[in-house]
Short mmCIF file of N, CA and C in Angstrom, two decimals:
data_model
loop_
_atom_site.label_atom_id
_atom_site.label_comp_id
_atom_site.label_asym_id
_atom_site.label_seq_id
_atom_site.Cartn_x
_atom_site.Cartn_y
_atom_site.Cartn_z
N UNK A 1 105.10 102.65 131.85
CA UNK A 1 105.47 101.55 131.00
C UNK A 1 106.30 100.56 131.80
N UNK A 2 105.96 99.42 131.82
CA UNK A 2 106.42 98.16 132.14
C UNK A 2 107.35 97.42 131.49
N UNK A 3 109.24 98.02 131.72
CA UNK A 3 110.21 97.69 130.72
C UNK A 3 110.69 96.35 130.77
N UNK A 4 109.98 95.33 131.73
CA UNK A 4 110.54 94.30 132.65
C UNK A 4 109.86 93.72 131.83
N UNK A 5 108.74 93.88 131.29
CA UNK A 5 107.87 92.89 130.31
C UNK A 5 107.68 92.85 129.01
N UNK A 6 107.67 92.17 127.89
CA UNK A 6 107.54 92.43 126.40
C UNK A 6 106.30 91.31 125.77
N UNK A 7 105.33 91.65 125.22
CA UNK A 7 104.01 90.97 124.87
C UNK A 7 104.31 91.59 123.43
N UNK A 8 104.55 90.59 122.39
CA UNK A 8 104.10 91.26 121.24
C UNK A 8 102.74 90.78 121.06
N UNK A 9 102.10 91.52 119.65
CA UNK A 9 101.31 91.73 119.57
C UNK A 9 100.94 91.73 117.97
N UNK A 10 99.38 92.15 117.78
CA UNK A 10 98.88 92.17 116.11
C UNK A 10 99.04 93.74 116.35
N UNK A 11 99.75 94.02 115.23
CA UNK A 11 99.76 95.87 114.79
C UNK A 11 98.28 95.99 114.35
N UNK A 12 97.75 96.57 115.29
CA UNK A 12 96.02 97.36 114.79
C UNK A 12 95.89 98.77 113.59
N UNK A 13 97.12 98.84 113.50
CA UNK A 13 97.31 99.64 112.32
C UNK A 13 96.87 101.49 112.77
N UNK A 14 97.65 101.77 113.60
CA UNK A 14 96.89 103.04 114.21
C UNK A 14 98.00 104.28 113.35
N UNK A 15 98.92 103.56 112.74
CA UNK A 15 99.91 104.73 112.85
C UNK A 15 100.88 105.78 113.73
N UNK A 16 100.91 105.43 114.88
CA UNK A 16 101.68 106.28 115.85
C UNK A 16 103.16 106.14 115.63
N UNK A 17 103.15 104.65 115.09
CA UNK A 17 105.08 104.60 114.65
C UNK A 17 105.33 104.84 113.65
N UNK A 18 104.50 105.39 112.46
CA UNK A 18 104.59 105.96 111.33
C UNK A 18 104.76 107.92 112.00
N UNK A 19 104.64 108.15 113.13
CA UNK A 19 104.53 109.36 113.63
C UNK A 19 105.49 110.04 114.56
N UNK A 20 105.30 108.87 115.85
CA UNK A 20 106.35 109.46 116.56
C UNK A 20 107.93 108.91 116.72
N UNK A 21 107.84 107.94 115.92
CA UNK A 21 109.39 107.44 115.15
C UNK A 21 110.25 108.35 114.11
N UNK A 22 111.62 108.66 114.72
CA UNK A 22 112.33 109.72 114.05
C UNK A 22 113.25 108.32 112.99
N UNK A 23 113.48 108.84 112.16
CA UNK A 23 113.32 107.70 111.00
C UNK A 23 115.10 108.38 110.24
N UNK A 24 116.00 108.00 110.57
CA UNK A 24 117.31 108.77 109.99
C UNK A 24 117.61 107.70 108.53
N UNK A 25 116.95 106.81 108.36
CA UNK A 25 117.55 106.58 106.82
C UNK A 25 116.41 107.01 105.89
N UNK A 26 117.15 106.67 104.72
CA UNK A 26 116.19 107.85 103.34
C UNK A 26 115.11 106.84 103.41
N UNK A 27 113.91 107.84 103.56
CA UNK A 27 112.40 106.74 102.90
C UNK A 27 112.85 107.13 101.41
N UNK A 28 111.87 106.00 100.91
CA UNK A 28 112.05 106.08 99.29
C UNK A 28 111.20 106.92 99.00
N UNK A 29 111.68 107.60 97.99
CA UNK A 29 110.85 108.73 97.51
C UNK A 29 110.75 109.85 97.72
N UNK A 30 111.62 110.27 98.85
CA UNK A 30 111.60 111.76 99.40
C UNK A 30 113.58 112.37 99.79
N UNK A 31 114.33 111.28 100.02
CA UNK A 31 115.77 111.87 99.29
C UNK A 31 116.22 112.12 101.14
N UNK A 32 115.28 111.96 102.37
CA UNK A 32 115.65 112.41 103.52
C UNK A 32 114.97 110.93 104.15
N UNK A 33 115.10 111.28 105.79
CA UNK A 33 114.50 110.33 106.76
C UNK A 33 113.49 111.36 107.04
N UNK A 34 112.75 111.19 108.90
CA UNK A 34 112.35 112.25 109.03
C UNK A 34 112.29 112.16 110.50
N UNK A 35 112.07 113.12 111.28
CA UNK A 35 111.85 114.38 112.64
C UNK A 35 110.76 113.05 113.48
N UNK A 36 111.01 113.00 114.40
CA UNK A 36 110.23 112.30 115.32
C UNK A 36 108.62 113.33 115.80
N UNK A 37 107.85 113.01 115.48
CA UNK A 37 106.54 113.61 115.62
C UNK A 37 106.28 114.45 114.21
N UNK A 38 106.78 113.69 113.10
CA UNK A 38 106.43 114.28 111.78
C UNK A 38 105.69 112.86 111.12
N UNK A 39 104.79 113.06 110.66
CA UNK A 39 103.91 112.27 110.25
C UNK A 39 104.70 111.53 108.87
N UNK A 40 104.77 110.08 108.25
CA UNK A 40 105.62 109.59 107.30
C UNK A 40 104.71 110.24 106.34
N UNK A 41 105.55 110.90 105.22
CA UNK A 41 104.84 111.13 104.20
C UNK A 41 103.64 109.75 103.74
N UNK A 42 104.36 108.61 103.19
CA UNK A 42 103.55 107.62 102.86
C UNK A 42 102.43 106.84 104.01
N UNK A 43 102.35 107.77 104.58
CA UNK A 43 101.12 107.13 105.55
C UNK A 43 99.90 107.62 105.15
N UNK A 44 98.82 106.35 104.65
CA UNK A 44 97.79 107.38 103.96
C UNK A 44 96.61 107.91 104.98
N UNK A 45 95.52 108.31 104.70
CA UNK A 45 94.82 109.22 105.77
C UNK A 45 94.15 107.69 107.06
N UNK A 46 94.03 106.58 105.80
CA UNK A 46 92.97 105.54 106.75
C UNK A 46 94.64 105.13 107.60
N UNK A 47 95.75 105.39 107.54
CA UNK A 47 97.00 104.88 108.45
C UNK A 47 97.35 103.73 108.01
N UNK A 48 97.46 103.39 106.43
CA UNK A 48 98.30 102.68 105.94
C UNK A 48 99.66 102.72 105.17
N UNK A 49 100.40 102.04 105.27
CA UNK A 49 101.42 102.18 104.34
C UNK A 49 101.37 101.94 103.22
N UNK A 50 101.42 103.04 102.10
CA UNK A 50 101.54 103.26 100.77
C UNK A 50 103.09 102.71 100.10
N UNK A 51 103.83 102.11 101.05
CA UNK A 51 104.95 101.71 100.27
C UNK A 51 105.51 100.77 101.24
N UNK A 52 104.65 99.66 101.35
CA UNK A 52 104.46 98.94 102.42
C UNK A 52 105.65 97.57 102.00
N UNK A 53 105.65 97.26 100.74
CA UNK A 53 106.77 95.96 100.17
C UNK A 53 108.12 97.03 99.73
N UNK A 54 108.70 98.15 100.45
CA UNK A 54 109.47 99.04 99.99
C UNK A 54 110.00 99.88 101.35
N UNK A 55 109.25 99.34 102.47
CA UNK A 55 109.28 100.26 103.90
C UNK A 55 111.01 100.51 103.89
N UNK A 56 111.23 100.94 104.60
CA UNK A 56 112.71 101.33 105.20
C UNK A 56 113.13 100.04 106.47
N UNK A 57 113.73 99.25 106.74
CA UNK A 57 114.46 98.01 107.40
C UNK A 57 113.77 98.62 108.91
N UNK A 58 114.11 100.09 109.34
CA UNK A 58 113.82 100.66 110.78
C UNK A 58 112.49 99.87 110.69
N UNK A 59 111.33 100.58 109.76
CA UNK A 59 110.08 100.10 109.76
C UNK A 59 109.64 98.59 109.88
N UNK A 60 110.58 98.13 108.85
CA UNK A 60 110.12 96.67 109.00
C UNK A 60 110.73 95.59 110.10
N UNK A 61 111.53 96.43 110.86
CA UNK A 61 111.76 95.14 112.21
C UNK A 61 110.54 96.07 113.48
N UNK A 62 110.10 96.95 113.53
CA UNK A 62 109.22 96.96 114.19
C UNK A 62 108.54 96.14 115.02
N UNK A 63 108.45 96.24 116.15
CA UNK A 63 107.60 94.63 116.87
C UNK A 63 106.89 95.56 117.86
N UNK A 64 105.22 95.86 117.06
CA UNK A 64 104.33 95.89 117.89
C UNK A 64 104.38 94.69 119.74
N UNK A 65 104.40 95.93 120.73
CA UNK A 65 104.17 95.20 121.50
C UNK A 65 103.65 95.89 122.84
N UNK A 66 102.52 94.85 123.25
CA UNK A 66 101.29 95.69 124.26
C UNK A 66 102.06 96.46 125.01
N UNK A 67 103.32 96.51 125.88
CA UNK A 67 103.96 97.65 126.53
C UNK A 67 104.26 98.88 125.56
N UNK A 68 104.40 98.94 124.51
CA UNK A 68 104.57 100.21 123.64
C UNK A 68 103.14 100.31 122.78
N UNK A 69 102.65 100.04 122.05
CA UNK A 69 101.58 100.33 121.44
C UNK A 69 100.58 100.10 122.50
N UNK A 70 100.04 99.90 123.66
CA UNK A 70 98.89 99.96 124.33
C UNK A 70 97.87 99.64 124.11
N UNK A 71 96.58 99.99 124.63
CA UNK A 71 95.16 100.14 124.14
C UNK A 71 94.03 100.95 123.08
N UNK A 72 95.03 102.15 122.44
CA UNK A 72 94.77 103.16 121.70
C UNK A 72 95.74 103.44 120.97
N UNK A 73 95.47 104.69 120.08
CA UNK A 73 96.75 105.32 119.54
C UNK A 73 97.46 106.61 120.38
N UNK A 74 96.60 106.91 121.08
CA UNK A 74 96.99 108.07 121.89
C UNK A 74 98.01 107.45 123.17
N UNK A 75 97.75 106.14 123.36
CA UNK A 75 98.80 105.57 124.20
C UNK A 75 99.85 105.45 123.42
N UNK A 76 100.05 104.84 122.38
CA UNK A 76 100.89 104.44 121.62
C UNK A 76 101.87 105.40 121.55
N UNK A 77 100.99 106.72 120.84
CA UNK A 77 101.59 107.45 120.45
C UNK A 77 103.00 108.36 121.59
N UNK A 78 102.02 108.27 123.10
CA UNK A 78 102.80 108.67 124.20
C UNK A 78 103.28 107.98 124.58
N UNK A 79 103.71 106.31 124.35
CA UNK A 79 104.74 105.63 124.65
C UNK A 79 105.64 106.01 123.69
N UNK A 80 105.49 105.66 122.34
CA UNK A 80 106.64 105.83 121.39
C UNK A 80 107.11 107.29 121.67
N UNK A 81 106.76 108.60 121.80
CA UNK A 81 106.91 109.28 121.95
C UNK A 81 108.19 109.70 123.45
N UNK A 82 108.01 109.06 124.49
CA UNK A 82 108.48 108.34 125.52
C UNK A 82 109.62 108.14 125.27
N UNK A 83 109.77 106.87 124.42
CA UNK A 83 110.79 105.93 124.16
C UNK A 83 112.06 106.82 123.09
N UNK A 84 111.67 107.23 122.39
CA UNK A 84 111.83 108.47 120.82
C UNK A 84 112.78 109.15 122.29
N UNK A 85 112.47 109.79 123.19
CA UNK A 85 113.06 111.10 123.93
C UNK A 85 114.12 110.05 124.59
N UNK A 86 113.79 109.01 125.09
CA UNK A 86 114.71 108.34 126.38
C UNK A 86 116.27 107.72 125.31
N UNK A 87 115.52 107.88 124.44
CA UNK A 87 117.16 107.13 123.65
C UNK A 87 117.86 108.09 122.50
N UNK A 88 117.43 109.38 122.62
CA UNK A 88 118.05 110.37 121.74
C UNK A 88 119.46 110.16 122.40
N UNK A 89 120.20 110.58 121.42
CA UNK A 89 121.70 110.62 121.32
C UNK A 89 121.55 112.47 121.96
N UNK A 90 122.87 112.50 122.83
CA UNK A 90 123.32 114.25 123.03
C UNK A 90 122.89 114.53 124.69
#
């Protein structure tokens, strides 16, 4: 990953930051956040958000961008995944 550069981008809607984003404030509807590589409850199977005018603030400043989301979701997913480990607290 290329930290020197930032390209945002159109979210292709793959879901990987609905996945490998550890999420510490309450989603609505479930009373918790959640675990980095735990799938958001409200993510539906096609990888949309089911509570999309209701997201959590983390979610909605999100900024898809070609150095983190990539060419796939499997990139995505191993960048965010990446990024998730390099900035844990401890």
């Amino acid at each position: 990953m290329d930290s020197g550069k930032i390209t945002k981008t159109v979210c292709r809607m793959c879901g990987a930051c609905c996945i490998a984003q550890s999420i510490s404030t309450i989603i609505p509807g479930t009373g918790r956040g959640k675990a980095a590589g735990e799938r958001c409850v409200h993510l539906s199977p096609e990888n949309t958000c089911l509570i999309y005018t209701r997201r959590p603030r983390v979610c909605r400043e999100f900024t898809p961008t070609l150095e983190l989301c990539g060419s796939s979701f499997d990139e995505a997913l191993a960048n965010l995944k990446w990024l998730e480990d390099a900035t844990k607290s401890g």
